[in-house]
Coordinates of C-alpha atoms and ligand atoms in Angstrom, one line a residue:
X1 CA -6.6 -24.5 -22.4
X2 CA -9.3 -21.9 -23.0
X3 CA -9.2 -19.1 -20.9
X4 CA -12.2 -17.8 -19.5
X5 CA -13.6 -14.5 -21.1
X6 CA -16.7 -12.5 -20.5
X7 CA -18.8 -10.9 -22.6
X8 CA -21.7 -8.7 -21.0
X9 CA -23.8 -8.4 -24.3
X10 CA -25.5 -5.6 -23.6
X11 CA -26.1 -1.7 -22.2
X12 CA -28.5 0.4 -20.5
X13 CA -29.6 1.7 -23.6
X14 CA -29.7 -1.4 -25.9
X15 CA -32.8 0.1 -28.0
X16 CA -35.8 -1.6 -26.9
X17 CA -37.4 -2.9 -29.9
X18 CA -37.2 -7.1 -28.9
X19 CA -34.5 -8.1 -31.2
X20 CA -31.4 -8.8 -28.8
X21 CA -31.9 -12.4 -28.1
X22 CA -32.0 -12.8 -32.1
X23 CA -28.6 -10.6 -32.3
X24 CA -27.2 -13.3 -29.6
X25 CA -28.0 -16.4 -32.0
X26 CA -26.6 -14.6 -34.7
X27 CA -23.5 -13.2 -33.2
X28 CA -22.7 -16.2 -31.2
X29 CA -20.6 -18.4 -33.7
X30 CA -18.6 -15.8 -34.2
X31 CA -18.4 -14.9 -30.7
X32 CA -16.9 -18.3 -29.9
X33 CA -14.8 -18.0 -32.5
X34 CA -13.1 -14.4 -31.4
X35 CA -12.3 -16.2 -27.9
X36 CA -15.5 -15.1 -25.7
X37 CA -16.9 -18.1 -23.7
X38 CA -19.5 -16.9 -21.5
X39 CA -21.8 -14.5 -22.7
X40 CA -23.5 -12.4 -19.7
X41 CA -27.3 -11.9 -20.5
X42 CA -29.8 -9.3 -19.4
X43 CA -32.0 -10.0 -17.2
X44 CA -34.5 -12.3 -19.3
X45 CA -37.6 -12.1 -16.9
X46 CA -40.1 -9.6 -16.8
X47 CA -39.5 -6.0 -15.1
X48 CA -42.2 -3.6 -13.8
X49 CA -41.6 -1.7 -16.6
X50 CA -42.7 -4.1 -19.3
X51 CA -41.2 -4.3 -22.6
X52 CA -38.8 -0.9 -22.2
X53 CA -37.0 -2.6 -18.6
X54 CA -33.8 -3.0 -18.9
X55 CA -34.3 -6.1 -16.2
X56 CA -33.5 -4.7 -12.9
X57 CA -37.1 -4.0 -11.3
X58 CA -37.9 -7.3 -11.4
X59 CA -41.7 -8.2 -11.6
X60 CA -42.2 -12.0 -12.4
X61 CA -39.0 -14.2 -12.4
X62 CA -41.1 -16.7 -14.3
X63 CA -41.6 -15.1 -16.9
X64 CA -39.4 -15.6 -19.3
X65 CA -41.5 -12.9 -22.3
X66 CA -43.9 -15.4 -22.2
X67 CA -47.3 -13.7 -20.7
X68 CA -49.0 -10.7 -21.4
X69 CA -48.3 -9.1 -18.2
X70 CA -47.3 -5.2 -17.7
X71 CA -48.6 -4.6 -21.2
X72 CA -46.9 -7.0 -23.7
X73 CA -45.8 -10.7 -24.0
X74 CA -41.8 -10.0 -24.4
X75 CA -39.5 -8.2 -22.7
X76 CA -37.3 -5.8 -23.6
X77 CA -35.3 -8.4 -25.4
X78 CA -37.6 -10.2 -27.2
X79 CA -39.8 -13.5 -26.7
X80 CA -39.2 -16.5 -24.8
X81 CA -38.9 -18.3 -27.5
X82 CA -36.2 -16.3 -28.9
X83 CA -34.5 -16.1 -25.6
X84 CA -34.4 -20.3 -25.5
X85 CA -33.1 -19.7 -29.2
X86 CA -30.0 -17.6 -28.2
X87 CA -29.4 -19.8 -25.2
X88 CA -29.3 -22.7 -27.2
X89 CA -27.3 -21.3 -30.3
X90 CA -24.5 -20.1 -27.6
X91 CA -24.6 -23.6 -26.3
X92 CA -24.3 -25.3 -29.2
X93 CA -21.0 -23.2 -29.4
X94 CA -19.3 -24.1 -26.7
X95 CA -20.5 -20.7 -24.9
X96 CA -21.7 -20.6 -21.5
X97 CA -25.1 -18.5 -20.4
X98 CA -24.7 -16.4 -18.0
X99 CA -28.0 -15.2 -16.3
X100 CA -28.7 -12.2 -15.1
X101 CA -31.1 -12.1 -11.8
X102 CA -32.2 -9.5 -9.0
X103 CA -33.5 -11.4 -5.9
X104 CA -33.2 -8.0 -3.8
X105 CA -36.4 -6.0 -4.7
X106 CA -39.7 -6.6 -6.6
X107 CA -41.5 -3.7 -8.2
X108 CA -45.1 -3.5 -10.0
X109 CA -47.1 -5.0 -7.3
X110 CA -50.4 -6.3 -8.6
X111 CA -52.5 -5.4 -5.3
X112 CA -51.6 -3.4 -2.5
X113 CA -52.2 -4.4 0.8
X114 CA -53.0 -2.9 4.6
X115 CA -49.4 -3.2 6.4
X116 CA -47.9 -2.2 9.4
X117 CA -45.2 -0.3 9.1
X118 CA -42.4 2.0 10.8
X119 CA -40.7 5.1 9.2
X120 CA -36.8 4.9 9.2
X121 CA -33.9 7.6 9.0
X122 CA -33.0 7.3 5.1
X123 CA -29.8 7.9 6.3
X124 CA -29.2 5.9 9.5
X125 CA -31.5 2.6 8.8
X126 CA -30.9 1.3 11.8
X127 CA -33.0 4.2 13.4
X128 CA -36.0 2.8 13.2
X129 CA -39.3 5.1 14.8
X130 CA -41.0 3.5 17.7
X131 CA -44.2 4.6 16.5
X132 CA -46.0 1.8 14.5
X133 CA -48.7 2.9 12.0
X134 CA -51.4 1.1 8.8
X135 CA -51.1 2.1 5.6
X136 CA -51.5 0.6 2.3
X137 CA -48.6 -0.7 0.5
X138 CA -47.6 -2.6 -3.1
X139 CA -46.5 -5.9 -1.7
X140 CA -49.3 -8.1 -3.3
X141 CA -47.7 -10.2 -6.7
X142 CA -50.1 -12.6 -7.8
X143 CA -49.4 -12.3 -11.4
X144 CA -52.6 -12.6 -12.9
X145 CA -51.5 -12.8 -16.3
X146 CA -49.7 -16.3 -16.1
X147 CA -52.5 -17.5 -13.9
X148 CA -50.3 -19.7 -11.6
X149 CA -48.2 -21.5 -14.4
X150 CA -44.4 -22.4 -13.7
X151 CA -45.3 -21.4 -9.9
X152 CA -48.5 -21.0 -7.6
X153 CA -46.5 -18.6 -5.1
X154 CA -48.3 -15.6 -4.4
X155 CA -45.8 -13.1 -2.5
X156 CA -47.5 -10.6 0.0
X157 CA -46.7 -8.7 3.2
X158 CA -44.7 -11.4 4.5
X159 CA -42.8 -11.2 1.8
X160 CA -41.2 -8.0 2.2
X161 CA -38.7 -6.4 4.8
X162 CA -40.0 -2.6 3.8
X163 CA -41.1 -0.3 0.7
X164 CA -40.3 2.7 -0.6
X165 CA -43.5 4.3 -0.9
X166 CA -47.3 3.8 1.0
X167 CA -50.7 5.1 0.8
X168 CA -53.1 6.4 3.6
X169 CA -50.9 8.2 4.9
X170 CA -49.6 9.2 1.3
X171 CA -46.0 9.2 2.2
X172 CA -42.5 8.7 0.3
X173 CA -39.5 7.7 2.5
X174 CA -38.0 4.3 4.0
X175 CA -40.8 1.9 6.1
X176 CA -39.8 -1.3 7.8
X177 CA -42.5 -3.6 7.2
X178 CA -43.5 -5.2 10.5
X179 CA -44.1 -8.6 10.0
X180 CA -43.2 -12.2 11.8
X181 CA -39.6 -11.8 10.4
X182 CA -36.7 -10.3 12.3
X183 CA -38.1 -8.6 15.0
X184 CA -38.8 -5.5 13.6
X185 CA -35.1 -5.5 12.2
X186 CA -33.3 -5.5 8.7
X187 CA -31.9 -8.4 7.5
X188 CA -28.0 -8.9 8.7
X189 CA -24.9 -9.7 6.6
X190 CA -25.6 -7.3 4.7
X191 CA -23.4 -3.8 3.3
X192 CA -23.0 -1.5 6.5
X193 CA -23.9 1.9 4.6
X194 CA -26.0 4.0 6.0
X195 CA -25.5 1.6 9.0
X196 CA -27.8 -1.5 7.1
X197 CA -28.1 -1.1 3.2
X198 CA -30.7 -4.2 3.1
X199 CA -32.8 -1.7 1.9
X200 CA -32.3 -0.2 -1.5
X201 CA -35.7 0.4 -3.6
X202 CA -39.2 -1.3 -4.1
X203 CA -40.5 -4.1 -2.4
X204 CA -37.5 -5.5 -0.2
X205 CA -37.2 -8.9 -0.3
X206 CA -37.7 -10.7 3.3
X207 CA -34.7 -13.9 2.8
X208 CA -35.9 -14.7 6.5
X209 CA -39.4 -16.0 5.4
X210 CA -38.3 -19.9 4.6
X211 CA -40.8 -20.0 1.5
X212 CA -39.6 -17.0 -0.3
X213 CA -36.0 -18.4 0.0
X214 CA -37.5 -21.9 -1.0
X215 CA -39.2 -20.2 -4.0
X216 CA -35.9 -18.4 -5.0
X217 CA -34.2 -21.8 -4.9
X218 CA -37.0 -23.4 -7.1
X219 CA -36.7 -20.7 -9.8
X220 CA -32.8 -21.1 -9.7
X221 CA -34.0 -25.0 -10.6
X222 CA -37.0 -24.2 -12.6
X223 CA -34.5 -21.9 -14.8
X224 CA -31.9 -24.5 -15.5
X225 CA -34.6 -27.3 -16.7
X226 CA -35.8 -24.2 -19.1
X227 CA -32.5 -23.0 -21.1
X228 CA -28.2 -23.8 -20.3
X229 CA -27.5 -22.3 -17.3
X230 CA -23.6 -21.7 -16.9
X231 CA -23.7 -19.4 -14.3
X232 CA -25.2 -16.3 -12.9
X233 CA -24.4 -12.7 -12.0
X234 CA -26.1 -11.8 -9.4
X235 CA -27.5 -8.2 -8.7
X236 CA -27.5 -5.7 -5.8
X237 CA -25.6 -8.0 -3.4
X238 CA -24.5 -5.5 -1.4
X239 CA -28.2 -5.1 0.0
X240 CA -28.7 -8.8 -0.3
X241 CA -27.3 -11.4 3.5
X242 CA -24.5 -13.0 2.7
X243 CA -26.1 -16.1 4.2
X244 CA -28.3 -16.2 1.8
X245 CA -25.3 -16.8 -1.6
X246 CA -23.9 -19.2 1.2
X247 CA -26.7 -21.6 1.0
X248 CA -28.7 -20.4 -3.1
X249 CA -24.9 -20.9 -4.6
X250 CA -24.1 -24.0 -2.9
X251 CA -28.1 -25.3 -3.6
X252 CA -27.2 -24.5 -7.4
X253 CA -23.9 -26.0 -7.9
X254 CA -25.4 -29.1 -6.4
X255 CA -28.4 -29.1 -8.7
X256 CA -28.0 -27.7 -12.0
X257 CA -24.1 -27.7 -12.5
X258 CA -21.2 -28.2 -10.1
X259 CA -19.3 -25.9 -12.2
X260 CA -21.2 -22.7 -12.3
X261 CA -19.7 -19.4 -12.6
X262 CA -20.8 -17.0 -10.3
X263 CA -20.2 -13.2 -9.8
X264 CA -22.0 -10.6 -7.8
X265 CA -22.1 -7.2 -8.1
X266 CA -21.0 -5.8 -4.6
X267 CA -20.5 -2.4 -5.9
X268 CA -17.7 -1.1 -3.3
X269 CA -14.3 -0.2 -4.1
X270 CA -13.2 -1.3 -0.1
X271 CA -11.2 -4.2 0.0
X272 CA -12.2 -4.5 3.5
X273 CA -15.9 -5.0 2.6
X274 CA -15.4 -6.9 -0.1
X275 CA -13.1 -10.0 2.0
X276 CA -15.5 -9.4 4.6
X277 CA -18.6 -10.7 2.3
X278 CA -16.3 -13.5 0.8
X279 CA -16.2 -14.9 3.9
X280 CA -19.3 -14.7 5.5
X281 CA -20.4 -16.5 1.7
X282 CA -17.8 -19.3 2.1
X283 CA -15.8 -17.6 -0.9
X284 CA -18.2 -19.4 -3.0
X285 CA -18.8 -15.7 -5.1
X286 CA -16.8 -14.2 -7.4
X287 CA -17.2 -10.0 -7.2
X288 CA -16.6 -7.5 -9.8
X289 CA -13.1 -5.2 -9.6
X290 CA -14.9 -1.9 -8.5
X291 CA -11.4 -0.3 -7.5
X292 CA -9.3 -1.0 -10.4
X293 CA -12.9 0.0 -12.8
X294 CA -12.1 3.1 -10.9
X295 CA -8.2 3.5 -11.3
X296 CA -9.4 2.9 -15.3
X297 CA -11.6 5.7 -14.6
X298 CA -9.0 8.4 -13.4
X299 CA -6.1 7.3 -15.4
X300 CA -8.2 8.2 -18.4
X301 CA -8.7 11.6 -17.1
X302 CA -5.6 12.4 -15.7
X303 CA -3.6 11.6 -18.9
X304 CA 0.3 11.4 -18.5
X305 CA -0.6 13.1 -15.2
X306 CA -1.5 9.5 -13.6
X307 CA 1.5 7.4 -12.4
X308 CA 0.1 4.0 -14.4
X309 CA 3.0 2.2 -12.3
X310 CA 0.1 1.9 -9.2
X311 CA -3.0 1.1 -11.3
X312 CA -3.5 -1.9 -9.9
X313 CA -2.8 -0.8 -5.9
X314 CA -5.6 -1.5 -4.2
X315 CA -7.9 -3.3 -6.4
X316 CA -9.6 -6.9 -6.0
X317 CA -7.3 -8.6 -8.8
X318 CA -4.3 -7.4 -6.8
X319 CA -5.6 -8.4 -3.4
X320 CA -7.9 -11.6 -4.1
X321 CA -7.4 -12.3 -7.8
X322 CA -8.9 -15.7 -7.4
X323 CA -12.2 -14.0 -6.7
X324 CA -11.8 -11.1 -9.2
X325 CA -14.0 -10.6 -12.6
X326 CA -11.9 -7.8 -14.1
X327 CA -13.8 -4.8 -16.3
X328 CA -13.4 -1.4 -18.2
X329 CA -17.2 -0.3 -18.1
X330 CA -20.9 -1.9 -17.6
X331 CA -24.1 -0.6 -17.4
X332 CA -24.0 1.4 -14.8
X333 CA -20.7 3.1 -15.3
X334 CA -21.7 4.3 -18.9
X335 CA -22.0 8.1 -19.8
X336 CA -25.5 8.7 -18.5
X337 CA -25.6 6.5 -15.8
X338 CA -26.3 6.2 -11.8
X339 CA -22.4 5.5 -11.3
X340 CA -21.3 7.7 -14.2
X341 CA -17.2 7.0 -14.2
X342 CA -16.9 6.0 -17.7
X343 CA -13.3 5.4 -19.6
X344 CA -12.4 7.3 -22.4
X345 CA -12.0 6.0 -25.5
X346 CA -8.0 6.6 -25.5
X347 CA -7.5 4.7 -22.6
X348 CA -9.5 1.7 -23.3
X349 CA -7.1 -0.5 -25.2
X350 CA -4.5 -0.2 -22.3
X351 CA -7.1 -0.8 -19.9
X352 CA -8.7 -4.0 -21.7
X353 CA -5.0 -5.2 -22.0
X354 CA -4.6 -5.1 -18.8
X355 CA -7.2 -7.1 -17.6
X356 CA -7.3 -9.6 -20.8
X357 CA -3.6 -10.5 -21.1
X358 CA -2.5 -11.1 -17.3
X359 CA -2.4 -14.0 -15.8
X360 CA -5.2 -12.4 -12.8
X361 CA -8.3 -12.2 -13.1
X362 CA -11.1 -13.1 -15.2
X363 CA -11.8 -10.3 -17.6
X364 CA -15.5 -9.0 -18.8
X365 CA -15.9 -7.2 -22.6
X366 CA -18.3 -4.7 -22.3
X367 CA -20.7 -5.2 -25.7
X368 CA -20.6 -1.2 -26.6
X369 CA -16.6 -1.7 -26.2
X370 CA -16.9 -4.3 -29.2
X371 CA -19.9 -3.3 -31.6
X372 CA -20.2 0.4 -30.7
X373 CA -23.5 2.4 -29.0
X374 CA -25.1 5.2 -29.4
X375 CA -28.0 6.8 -27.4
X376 CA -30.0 9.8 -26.1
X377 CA -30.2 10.6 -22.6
X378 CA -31.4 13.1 -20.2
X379 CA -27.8 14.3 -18.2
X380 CA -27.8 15.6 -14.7
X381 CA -27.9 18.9 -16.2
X382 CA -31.6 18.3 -17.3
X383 CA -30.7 18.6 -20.6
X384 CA -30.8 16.0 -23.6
X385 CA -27.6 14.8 -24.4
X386 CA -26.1 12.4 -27.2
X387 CA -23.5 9.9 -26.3
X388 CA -21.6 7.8 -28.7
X389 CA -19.5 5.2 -27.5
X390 CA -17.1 4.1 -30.4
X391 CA -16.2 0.6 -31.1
X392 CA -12.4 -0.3 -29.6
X393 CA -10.9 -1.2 -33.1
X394 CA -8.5 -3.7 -31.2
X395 CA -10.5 -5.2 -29.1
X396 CA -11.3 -8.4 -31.2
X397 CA -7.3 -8.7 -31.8
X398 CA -7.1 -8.3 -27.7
X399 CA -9.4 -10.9 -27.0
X400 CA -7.6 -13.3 -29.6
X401 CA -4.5 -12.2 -28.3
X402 CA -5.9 -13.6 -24.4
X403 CA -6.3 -17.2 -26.3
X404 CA -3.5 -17.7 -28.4
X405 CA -0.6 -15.3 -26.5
X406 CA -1.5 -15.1 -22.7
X407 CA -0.1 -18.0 -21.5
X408 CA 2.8 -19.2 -18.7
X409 CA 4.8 -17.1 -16.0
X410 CA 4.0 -13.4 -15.7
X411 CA 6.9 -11.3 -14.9
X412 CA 6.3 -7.1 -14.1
X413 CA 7.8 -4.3 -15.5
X414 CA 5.9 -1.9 -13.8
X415 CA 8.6 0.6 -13.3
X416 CA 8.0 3.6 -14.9
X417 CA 5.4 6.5 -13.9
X418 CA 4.2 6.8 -17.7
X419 CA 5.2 3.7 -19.3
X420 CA 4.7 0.1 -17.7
X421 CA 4.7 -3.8 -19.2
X422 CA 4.5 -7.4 -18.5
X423 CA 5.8 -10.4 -19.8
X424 CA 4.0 -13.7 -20.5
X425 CA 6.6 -16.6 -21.0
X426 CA 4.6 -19.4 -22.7
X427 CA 4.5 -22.7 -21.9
X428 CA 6.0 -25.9 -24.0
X429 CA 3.4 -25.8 -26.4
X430 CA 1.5 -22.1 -26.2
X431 CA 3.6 -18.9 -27.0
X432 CA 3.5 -16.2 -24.9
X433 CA 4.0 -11.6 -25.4
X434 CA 5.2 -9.0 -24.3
X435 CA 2.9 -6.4 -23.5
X436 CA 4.4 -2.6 -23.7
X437 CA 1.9 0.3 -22.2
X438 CA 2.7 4.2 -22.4
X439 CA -0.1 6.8 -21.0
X440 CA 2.3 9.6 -21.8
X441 CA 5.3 9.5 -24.5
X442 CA 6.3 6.6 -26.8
X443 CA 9.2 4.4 -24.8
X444 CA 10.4 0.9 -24.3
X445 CA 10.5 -2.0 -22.2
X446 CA 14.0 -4.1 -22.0
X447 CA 12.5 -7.4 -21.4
X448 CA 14.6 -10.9 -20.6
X449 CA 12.9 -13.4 -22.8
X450 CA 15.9 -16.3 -22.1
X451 CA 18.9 -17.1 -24.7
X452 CA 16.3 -19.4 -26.1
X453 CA 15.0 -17.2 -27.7
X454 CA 17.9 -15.3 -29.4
X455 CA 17.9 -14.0 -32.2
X456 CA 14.0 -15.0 -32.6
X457 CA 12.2 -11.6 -34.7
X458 CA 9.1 -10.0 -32.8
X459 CA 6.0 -8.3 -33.9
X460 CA 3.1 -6.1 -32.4
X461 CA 0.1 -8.4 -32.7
X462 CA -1.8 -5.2 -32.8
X463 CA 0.0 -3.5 -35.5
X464 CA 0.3 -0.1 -33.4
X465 CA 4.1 -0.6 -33.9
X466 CA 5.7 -1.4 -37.3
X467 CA 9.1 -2.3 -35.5
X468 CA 10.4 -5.7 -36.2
X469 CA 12.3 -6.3 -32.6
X470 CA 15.2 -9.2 -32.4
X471 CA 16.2 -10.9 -29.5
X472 CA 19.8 -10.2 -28.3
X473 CA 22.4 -12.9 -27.8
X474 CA 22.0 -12.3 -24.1
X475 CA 18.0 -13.4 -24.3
X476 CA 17.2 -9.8 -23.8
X477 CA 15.4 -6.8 -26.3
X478 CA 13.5 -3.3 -26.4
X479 CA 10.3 -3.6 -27.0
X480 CA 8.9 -0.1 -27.9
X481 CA 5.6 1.3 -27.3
X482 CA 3.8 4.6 -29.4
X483 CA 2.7 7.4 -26.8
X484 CA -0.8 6.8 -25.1
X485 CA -1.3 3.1 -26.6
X486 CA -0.3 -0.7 -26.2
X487 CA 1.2 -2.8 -28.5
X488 CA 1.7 -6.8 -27.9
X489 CA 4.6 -8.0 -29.0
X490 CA 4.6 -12.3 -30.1
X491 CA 7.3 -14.1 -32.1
X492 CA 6.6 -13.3 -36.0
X493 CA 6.6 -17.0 -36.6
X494 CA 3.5 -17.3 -34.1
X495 CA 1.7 -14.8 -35.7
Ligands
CA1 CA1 -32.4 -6.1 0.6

């Protein structure tokens, strides 16, 4: 049995010269050989921003870097014909392609048009004016560069549930675009921030118009005839109904692959919220482990200060591990970035064993965590900044360590403030570890491993510890740990 691992093979600041899809061909035998079976792309299609978007102000979702539209042919990534290469190449490996997609907003209009519209309280958006105005606004996306190739939809006005930003009055601010949708309203199902957060940036999308949720359902089809489609992750869920996952997931697995992995990226670290848009999606979604990212987060601050015995209290994996996609740090959580609560490097191999040897969870490798980054930035200081995001040197040993060592019952020992552990029994045929964690001094874990196992010699798999630890007649041993680090211990003869 394989267990599933996720690899998001990229950053916000992978440089923009075109060449990632060729690093994912190249990468992705070896890839599949380290243990990583689904590979989490980029967004592939083309952003408002052209060639230097990271993917997440989407434009044209049909193209793929395949028209000269917002001033080149390729995305930030490279050409569609490269992207089809790296899709394949994973493939061919036994990988899975996950696509990334934002259905929430569109940005880089082609036309704007004469709307109605109605200013709303940025921060109450269920305060919506009476008073109902014209303006001009970017809502027209005929995409005159592909010339109706893939698709003939032309999204306007009806389109939309509001914009950001109109002309004639030149205003900035939060408009509900009156149209024949929803009564004047935002879309339901949605987070309850700011009382509705349907609204979060550009051109919102309108789910309640029945062709622009038939055109996202084509283009979920359209994509899987085009390249592997293993799953998606879905952005900006938060903002997007419920109702709609409910019926695009369901319309997917039926279509392109009954077994499609899906997460979305409802970026709250409530459980409450969280369960709440489970439900209203028939639990069809799996959602990314905001509050343990979090606990990650301050534990690496806090040092020996933070009592790693209650990392995982409230977090998803703890409370609906069936629907959690465990991670240390994305895109949006790096140094730099809008949700800036980045993991030190210290803490990172704790933190990745934590979500890659449990028996919880499915666990997502964040590609700066495994090859290294490093990238210029403005701060929120203004001022330039450099930020170098070392490589985890066992992080490749970790994710073996998930295929060949994190198998059978899990039992706890999370008694200690400072130093905490698990055990994985193995199966018949698959050995399992015993994983030893200290965020403050070096210490042990006496762990009961059965009188099977007597006198059997132990190793850390990660080579932090250069103990050789037996098994006592009673089934039972200390395994040790070095201060602030992990060490996975396996039977020497497994090794
Ligand atoms: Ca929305």
């Amino acid at each position: 049995m394989t267990h599933r691992t996720l690899l998001q093979f990229f950053h916000w600041y992978t440089p923009a010269d075109g060449s990632l899809w060729d690093e994912v061909a190249t990468r992705a035998e070896a890839l599949a050989a380290m243990g990583i079976t689904d590979v989490w792309l980029p967004p592939a299609y083309k952003g408002a921003e052209g060639s230097t978007s990271v993917g997440y102000d989407t434009y044209d979702l049909f193209d793929l870097g395949e028209f000269d539209q917002k001033g080149s042919k390729a995305t930030k990534y490279g050409d569609r014909a490269a992207f089809e290469n790296a899709c394949r190449a994973l493939e061919t490996k036994g990988v899975r392609v996950i696509h990334d997609v934002v259905f929430n907003h569109k940005m880089g209009a082609d036309e704007k048009e004469r709307v109605t519209v109605r200013r709303v309280n940025p921060d109450d958006r269920n305060d919506i004016g009476s008073d109902e105005f014209e303006a001009l606004a970017y809502t027209r996306f005929t995409f005159p560069g592909r010339q109706g190739a893939h698709s003939k939809f032309v999204w306007d006005r009806q389109c939309f549930s509001g914009v950001d930003v109109i002309e004639e009055p030149d205003e900035r601010g939060v408009f509900k675009l009156m149209n024949q949708y929803g009564e004047g309203q935002w879309n339901d199902e949605v987070d309850q921030e700011l009382g509705n957060f349907d609204y979060l940036m550009g051109a919102d999308v309108e789910f309640r118009n029945k062709a622009v949720y038939e055109e996202l359902k084509y283009w979920g089809r359209w994509l899987g005839e085009q390249v592997p489609v293993g799953g998606f992750r879905l952005d900006a869920a938060k903002h997007i109904p419920a109702w709609f996952f409910r019926d695009w997931v369901g319309h997917m697995r039926d279509t392109v692959d009954p077994n499609l992995f899906v997460v979305a990226e409802y970026w709250h670290p409530d459980m409450a919220a969280l369960g709440s848009y489970l439900d209203l999606a028939d639990k069809q979604l799996m959602l990314f482990d905001v509050a343990l990212h979090h606990s990650f987060h301050e534990a690496s601050k806090q040092g020996e200060s933070y009592d790693i015995s209650r990392i995982f209290e409230g977090s998803l994996v703890a409370a609906m591990p069936e629907h959690a996609v465990t991670l240390v740090d994305n895109h949006d959580t790096q140094p730099l970035q809008s949700l800036e609560a980045s993991v030190d490097p210290w803490f990172k191999p704790l933190a990745y064993a934590l979500i890659l040897l449990r028996e919880q969870g499915v666990p997502c490798v964040f590609y700066p965590d495994l090859f290294g980054a490093s990238y210029q930035d403005a701060g929120d200081d203004g001022g330039e900044h450099t930020v170098d995001m070392p490589a985890i040197p066992c992080l490749p040993k970790l994710i073996e360590a998930r295929q060949r060592f994190a198998h059978g019952p899990q039992t706890d020992l999370f008694d200690h403030f400072s130093c905490v552990g698990f055990v994985r029994h193995g199966t018949d045929d698959q050995p399992g570890c015993v994983v030893v964690l200290s965020n403050g001094a070096g210490g042990e874990k006496v762990a009961d491993l059965g009188t099977d196992l007597a006198g059997t010699s132990f190793r850390d798999f990660l080579g932090h510890h250069d103990a050789d630890v037996t098994i006592g007649e009673d089934g039972k041993a200390a395994f040790p740990v070095n201060g602030g680090s992990v060490s996975v211990w396996v039977r020497a003869d497994a090794m």
